[in-house]
mmCIF file of C-alpha atoms in Angstrom:
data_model
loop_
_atom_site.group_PDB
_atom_site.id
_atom_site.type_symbol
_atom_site.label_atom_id
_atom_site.label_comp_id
_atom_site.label_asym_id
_atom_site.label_seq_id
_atom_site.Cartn_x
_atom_site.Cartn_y
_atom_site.Cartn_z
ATOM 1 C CA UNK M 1 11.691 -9.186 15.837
ATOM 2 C CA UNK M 2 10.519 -11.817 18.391
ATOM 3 C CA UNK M 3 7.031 -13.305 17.935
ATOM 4 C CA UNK M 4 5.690 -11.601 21.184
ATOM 5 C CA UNK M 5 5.917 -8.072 20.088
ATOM 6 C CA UNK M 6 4.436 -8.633 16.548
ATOM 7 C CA UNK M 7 0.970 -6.635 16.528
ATOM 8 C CA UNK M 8 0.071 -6.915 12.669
ATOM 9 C CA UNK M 9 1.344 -10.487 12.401
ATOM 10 C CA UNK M 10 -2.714 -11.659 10.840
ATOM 11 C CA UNK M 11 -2.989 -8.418 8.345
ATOM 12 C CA UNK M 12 0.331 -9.101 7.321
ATOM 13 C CA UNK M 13 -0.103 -12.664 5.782
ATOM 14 C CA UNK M 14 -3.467 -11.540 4.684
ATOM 15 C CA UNK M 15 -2.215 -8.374 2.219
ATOM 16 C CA UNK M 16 0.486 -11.202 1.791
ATOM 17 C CA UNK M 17 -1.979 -13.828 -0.080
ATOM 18 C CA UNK M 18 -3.674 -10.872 -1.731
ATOM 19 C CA UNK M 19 -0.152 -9.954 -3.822
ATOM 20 C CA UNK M 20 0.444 -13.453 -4.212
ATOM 21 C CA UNK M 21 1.636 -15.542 -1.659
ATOM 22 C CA UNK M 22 -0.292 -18.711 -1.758
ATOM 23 C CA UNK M 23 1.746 -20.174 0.949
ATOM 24 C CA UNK M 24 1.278 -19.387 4.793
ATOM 25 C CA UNK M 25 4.227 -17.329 5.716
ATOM 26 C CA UNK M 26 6.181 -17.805 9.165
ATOM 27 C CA UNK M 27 6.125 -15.803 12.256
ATOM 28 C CA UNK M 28 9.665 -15.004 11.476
ATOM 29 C CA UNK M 29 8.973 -13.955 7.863
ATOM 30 C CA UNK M 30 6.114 -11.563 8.776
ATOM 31 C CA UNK M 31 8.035 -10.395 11.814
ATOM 32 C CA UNK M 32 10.727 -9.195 9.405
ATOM 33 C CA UNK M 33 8.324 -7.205 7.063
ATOM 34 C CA UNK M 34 6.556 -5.566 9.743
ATOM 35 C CA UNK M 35 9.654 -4.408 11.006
ATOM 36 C CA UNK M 36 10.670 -2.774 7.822
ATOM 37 C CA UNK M 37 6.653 -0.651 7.530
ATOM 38 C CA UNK M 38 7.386 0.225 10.932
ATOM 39 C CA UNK M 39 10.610 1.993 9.925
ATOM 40 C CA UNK M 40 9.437 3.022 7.333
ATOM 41 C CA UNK M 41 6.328 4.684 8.656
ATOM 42 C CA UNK M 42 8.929 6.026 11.442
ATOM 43 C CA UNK M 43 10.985 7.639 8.723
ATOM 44 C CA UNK M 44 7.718 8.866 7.053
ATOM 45 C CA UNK M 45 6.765 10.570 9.998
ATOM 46 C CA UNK M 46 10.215 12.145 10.456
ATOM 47 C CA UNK M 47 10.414 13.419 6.907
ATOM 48 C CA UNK M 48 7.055 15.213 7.193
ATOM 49 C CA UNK M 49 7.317 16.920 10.349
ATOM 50 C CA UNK M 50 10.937 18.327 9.086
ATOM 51 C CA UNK M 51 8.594 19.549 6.448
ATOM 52 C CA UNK M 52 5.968 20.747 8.246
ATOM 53 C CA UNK M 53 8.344 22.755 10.163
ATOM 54 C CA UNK M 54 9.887 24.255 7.063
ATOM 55 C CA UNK M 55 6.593 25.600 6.328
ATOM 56 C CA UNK M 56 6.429 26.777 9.385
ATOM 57 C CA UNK M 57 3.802 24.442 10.836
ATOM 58 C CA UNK M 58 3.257 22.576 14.168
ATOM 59 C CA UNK M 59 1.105 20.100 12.495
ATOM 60 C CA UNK M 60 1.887 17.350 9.637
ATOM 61 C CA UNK M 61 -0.165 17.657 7.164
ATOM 62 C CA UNK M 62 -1.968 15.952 4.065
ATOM 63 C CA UNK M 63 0.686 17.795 1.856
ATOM 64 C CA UNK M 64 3.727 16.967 3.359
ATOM 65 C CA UNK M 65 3.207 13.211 2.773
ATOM 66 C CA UNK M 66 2.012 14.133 -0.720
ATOM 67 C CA UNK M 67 5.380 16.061 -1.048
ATOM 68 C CA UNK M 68 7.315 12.658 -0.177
ATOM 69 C CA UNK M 69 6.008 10.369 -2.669
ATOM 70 C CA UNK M 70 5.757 13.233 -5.577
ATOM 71 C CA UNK M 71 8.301 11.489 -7.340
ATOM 72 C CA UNK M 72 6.405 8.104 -7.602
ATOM 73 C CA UNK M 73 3.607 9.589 -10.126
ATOM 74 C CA UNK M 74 1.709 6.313 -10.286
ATOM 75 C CA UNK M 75 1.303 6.210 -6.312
ATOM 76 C CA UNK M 76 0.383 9.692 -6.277
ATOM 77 C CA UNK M 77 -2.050 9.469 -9.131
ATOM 78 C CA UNK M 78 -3.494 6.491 -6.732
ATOM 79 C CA UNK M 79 -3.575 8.351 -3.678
ATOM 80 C CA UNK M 80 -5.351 11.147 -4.828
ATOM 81 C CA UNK M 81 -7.908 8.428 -5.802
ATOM 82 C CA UNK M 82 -8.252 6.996 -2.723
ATOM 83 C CA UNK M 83 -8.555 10.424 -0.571
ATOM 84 C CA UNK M 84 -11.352 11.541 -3.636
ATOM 85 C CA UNK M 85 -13.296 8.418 -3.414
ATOM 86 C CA UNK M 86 -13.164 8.830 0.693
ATOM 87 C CA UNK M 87 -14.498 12.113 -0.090
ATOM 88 C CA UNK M 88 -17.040 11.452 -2.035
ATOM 89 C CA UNK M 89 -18.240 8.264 0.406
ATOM 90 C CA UNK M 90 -18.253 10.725 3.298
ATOM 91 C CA UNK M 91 -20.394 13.263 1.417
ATOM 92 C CA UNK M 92 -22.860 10.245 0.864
ATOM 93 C CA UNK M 93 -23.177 8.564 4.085
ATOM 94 C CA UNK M 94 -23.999 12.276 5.632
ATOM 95 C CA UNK M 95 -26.540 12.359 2.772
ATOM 96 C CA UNK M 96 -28.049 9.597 4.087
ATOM 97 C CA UNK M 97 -28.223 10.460 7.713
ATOM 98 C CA UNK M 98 -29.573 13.759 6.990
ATOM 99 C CA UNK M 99 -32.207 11.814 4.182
ATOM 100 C CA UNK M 100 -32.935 9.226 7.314
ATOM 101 C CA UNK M 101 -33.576 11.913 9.910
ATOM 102 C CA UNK M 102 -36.248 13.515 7.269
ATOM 103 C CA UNK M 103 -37.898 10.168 6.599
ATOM 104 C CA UNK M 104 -38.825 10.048 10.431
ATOM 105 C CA UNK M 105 -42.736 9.907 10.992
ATOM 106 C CA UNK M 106 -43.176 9.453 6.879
ATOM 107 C CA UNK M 107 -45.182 6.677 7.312
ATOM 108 C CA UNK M 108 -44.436 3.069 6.046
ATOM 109 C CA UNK M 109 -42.978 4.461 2.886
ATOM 110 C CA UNK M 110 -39.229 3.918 2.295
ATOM 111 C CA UNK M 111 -39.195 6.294 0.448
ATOM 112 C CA UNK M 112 -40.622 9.342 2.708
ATOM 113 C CA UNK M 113 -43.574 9.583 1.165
ATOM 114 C CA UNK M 114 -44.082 12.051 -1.639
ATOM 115 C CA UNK M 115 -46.556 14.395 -0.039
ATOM 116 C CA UNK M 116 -43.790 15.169 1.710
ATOM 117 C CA UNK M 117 -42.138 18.323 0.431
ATOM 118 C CA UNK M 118 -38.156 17.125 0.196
ATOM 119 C CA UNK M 119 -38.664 13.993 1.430
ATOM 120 C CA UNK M 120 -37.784 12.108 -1.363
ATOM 121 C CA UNK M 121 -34.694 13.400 -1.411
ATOM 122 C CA UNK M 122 -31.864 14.995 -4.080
ATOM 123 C CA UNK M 123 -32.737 13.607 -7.806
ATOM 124 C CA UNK M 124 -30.281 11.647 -9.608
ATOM 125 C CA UNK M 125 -29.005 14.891 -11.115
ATOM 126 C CA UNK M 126 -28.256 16.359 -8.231
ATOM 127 C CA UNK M 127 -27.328 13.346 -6.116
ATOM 128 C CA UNK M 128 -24.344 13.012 -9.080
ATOM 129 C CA UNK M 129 -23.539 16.549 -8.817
ATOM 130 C CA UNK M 130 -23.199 16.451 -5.022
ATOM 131 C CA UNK M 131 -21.163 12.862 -4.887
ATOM 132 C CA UNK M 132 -19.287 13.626 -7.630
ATOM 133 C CA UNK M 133 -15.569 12.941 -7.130
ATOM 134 C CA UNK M 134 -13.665 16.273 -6.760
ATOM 135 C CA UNK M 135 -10.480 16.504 -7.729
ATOM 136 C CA UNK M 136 -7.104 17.149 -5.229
ATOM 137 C CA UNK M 137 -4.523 19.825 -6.851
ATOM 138 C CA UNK M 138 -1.269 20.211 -4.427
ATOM 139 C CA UNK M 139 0.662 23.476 -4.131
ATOM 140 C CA UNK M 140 3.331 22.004 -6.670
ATOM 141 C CA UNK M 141 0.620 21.843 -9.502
ATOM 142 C CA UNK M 142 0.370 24.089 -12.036
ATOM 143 C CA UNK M 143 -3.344 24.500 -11.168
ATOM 144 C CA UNK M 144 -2.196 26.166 -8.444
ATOM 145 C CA UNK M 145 -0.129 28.984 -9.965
ATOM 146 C CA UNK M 146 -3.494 30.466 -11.177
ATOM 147 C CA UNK M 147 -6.173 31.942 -8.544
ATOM 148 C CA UNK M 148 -8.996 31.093 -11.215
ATOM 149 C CA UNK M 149 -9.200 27.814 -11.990
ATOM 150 C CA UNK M 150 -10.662 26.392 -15.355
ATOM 151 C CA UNK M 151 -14.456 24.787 -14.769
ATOM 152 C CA UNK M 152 -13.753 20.529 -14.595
ATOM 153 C CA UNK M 153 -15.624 18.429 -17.222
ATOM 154 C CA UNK M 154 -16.966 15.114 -17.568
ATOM 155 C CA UNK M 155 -15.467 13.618 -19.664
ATOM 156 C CA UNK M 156 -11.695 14.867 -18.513
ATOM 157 C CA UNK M 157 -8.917 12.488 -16.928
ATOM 158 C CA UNK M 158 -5.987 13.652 -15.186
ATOM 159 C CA UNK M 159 -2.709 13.235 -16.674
ATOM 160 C CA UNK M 160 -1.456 11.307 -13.958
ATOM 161 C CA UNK M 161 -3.949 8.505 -14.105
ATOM 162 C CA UNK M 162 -2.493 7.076 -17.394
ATOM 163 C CA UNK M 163 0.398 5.567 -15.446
ATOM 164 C CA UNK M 164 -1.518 5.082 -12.426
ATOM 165 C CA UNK M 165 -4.066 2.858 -14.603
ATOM 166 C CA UNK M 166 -0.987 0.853 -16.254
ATOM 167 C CA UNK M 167 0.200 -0.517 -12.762
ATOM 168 C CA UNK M 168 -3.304 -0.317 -11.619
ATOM 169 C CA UNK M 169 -4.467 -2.860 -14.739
ATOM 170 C CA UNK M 170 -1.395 -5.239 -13.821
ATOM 171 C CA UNK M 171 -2.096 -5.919 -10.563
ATOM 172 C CA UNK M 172 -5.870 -6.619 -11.309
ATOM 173 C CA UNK M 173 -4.544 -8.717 -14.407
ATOM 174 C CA UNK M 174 -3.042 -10.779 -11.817
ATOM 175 C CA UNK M 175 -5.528 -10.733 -9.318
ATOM 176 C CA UNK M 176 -8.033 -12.214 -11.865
ATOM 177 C CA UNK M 177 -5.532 -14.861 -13.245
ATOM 178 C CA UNK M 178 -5.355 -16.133 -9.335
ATOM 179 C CA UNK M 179 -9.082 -15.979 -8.296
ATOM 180 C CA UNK M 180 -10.357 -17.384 -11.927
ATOM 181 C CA UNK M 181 -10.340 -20.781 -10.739
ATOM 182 C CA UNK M 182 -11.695 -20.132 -7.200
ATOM 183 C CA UNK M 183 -14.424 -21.681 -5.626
ATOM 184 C CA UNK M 184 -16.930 -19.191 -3.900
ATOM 185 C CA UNK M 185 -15.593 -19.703 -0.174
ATOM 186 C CA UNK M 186 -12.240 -19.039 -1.781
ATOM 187 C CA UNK M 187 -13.189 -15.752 -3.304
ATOM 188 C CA UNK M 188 -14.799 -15.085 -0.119
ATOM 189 C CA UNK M 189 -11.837 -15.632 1.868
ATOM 190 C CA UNK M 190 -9.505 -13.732 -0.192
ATOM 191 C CA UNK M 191 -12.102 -10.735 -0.999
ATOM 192 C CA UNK M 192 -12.038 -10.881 3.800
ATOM 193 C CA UNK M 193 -7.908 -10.261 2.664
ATOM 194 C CA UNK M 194 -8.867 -7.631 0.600
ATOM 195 C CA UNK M 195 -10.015 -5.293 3.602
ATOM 196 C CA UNK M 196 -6.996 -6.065 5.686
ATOM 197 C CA UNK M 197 -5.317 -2.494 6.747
ATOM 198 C CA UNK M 198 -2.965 -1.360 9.824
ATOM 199 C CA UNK M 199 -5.144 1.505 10.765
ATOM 200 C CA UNK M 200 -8.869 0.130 9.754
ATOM 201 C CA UNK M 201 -10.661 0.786 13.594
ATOM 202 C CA UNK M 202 -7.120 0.341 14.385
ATOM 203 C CA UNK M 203 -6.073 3.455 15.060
ATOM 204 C CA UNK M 204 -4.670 3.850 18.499
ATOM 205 C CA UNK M 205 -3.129 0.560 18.225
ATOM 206 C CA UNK M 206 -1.411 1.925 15.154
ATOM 207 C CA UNK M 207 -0.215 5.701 17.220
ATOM 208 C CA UNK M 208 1.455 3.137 19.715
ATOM 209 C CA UNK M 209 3.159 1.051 17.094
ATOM 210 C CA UNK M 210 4.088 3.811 15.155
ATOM 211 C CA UNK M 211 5.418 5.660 17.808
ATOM 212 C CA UNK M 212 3.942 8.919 17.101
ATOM 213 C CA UNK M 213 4.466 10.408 20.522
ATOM 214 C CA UNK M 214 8.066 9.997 20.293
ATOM 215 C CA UNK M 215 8.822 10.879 16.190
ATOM 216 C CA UNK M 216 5.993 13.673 16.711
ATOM 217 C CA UNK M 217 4.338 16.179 19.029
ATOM 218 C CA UNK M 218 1.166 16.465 16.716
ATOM 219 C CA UNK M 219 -1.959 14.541 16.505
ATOM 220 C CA UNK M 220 -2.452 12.970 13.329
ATOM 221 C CA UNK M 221 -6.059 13.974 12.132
ATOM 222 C CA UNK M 222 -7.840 10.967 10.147
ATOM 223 C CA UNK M 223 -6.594 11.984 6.955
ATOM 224 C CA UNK M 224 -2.912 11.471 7.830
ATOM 225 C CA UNK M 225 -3.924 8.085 9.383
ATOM 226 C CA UNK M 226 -6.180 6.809 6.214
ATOM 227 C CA UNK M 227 -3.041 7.513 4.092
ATOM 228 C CA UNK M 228 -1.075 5.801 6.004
ATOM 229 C CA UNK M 229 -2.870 3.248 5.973
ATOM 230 C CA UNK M 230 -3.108 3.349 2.282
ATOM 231 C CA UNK M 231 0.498 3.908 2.282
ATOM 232 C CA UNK M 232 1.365 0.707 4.557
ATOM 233 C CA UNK M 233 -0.425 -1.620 2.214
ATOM 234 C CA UNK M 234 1.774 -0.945 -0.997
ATOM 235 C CA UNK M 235 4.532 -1.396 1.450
ATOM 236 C CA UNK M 236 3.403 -5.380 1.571
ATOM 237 C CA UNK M 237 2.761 -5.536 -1.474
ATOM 238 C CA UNK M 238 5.533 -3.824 -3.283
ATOM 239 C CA UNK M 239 7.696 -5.983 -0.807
ATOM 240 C CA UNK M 240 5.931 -9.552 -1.086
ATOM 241 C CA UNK M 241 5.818 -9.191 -4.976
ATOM 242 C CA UNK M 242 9.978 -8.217 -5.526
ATOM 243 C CA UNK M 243 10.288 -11.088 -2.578
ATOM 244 C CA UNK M 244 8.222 -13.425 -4.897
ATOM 245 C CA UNK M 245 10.715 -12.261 -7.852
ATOM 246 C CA UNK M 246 13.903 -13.344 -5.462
ATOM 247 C CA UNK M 247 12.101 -17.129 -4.618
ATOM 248 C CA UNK M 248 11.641 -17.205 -8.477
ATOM 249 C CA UNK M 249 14.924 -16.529 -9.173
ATOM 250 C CA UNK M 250 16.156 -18.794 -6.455
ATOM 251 C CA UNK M 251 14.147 -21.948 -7.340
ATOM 252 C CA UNK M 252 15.492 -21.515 -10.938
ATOM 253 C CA UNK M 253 19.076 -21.782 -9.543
ATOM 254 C CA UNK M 254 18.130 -24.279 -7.400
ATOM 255 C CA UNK M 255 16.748 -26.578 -10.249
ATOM 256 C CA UNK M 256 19.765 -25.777 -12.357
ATOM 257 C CA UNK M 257 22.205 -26.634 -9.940
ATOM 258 C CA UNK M 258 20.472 -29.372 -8.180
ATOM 259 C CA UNK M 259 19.737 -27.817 -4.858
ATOM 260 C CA UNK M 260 21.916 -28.336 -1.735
ATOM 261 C CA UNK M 261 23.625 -31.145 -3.326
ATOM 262 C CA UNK M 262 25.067 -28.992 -6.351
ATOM 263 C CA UNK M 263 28.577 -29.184 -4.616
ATOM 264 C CA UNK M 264 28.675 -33.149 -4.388
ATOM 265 C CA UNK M 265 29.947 -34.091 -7.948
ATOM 266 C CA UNK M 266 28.986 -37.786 -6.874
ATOM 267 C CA UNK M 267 25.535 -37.083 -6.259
ATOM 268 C CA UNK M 268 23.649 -36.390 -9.078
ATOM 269 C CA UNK M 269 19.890 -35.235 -9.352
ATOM 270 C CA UNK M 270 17.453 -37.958 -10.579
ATOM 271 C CA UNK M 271 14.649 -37.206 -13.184
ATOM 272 C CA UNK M 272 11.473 -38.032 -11.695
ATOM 273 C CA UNK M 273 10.007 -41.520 -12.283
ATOM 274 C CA UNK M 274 6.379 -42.728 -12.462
ATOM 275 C CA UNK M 275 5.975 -44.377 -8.905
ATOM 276 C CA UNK M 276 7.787 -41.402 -7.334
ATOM 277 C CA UNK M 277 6.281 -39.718 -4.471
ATOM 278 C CA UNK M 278 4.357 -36.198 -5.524
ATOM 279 C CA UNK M 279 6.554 -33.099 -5.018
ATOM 280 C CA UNK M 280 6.485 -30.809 -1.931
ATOM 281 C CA UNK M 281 3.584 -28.197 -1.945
ATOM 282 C CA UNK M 282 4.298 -24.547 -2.584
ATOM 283 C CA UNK M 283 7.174 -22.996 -0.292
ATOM 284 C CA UNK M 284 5.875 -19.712 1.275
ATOM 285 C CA UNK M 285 8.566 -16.849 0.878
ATOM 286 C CA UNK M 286 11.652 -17.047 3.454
ATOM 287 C CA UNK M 287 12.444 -14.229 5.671
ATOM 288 C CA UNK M 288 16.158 -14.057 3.094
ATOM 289 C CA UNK M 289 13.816 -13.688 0.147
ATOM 290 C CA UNK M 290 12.284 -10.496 2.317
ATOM 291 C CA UNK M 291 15.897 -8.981 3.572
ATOM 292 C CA UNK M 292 17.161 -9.352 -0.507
ATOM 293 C CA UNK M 293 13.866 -8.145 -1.462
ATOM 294 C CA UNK M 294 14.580 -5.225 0.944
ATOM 295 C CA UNK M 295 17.943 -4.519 -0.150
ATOM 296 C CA UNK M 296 16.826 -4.476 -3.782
ATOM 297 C CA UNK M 297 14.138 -1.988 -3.199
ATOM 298 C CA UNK M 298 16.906 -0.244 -1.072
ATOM 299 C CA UNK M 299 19.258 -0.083 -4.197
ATOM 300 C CA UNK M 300 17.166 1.197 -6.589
ATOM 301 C CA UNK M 301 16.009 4.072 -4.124
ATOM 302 C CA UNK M 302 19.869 4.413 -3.802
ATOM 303 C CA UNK M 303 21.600 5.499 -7.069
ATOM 304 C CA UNK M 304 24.798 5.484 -7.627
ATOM 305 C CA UNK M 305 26.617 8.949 -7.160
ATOM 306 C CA UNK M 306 30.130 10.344 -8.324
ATOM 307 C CA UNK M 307 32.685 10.147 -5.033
ATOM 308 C CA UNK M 308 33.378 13.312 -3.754
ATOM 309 C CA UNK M 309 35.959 12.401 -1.247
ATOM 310 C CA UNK M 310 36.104 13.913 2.545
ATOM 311 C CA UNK M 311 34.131 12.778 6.165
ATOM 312 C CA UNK M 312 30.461 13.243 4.637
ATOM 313 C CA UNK M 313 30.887 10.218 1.805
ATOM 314 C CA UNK M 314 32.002 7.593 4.553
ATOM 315 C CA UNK M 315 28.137 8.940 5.789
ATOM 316 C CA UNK M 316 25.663 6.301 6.280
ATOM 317 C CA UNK M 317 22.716 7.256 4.005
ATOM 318 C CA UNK M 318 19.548 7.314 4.996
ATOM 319 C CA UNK M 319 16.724 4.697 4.843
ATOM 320 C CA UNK M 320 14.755 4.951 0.948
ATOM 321 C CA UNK M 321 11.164 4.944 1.008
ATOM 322 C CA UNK M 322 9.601 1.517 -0.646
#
């Protein structure tokens, strides 16, 4: 994809150095990746509005791109977190719009004042019991089967969230081995990477590049949107990390074999000496350790099936979703 019609080229090498890239990656390289969310956000799209049709709706909807991940329970178990959390900050920032509007003419108090009848707002109690985090069942659930539903308690996790937390607690493993040694404009910097998202006040940018006019007839509410936002971000990261796995893999046979050089038998590779010259910095991933990332991902999505013979096994199959 030429450098001119790259649009997330910045948010790319930022989610980039947040999964581990410590290297800047090229034009090309990001090029590449944004490429593949785009089709893949292109195929997303497709899949749910064939679903939404089969449901015999005009719209896409929340559950249809539930319905296309169900499989992945750890990415489910995370999304539901991250539509519940959205929930629960939208509850409080109307909250506190509706608390600011009441603390008008109360005076110098920040509170309100507490002659005030209400001014002071919810107590903690009910503050808790308002913001609490409600919890998203889908039609596939067996919650769902039942029209009354047993009362939620404190203290109870959802039996998704054990795998979710096992990924969840590797990633952060890693994220803390990488920003231990960081000094405070470091952190800084990579906590601004953090934030970086395709559809954060980036949302009509985002219908263009996605081409939703053309996959879709609908307008996306914000929910769609957030997800796939949400969505777009383990694309980079599930994609920079099995890319980091392939430069691994190829500086170890690099080392072994001694490079480019491996097929001179005259040349042979000489052990560093003490007034040598310091090695090279860290290479960034290559747009090849992307495409054999890719085609990795690809394969696993891909499993082998028995050969049935005829026209529809010379079919090209259709694009897996990372």
């Amino acid at each position: 994809m030429a450098e001119k019609q790259a649009k997330y080229r910045l948010e790319i090498q930022q989610m980039m150095f947040v999964s581990g890239e410590a290297g800047e990656a090229s034009a090309e390289t990001t090029g590449i990746i944004e490429e593949i969310v785009r089709q893949q956000v292109i195929e997303i799209l497709t899949q749910c509005n064939d679903s939404a049709i089969r449901r015999g709706s005009r719209s896409i909807g929340v559950v249809d791109l539930f319905f296309l991940i169900r499989k992945d329970i750890a990415k489910t178990a995370r999304l539901k977190t991250f539509l519940s959390w959205k929930d629960v900050r939208k509850t409080a920032k109307d909250t506190d719009e509706k608390g600011g509007d009441a603390d008008i003419g109360a005076g110098d108090d920040p509170i309100g004042g507490a002659d005030v009848p209400g001014a002071g707002g919810p107590t903690v109690g009910d503050a808790t019991k308002k913001n609490k985090r409600s919890r998203i069942v889908l039609p596939w659930d067996v919650q769902s089967f039942y029209a009354e539903q047993v009362p939620e308690r404190e203290d109870e996790e959802d039996e998704d969230e054990g795998e979710m937390n096992e990924a969840t607690l590797q990633r952060l493993k890693a994220a803390d081995e990488r920003t231990k040694d960081m000094t405070r404009e470091e952190y800084v910097h990579w906590s601004e990477c953090r934030q970086a998202s395709f559809t954060f006040r980036k949302g009509k940018r985002f219908r263009e590049w996605a081409a939703f006019g053309v996959v879709t007839d609908s307008k996306p509410n914000d929910d769609i949107i957030d997800i796939l936002g949400f969505l777009t971000f383990e694309m980079v990261q599930t994609l920079t990390e099995e890319a980091l796995k392939v430069k691994a893999e190829d500086d170890i046979h690099k080392s072994k074999s001694g490079g480019e050089d491996s097929h001179q038998d005259k040349k042979r590779k000489r052990e560093t000496g003490l007034f040598d010259p310091p090695a090279e910095g860290h290479a960034p991933v290559g747009p090849h350790h992307v495409q054999e990332a890719y085609r990795r991902l690809q394969k696993k999505a891909n499993k082998p099936k028995v050969w049935m013979g005829g026209p529809r096994a010379l079919q090209r199959t259709k694009i897996q979703l990372i």
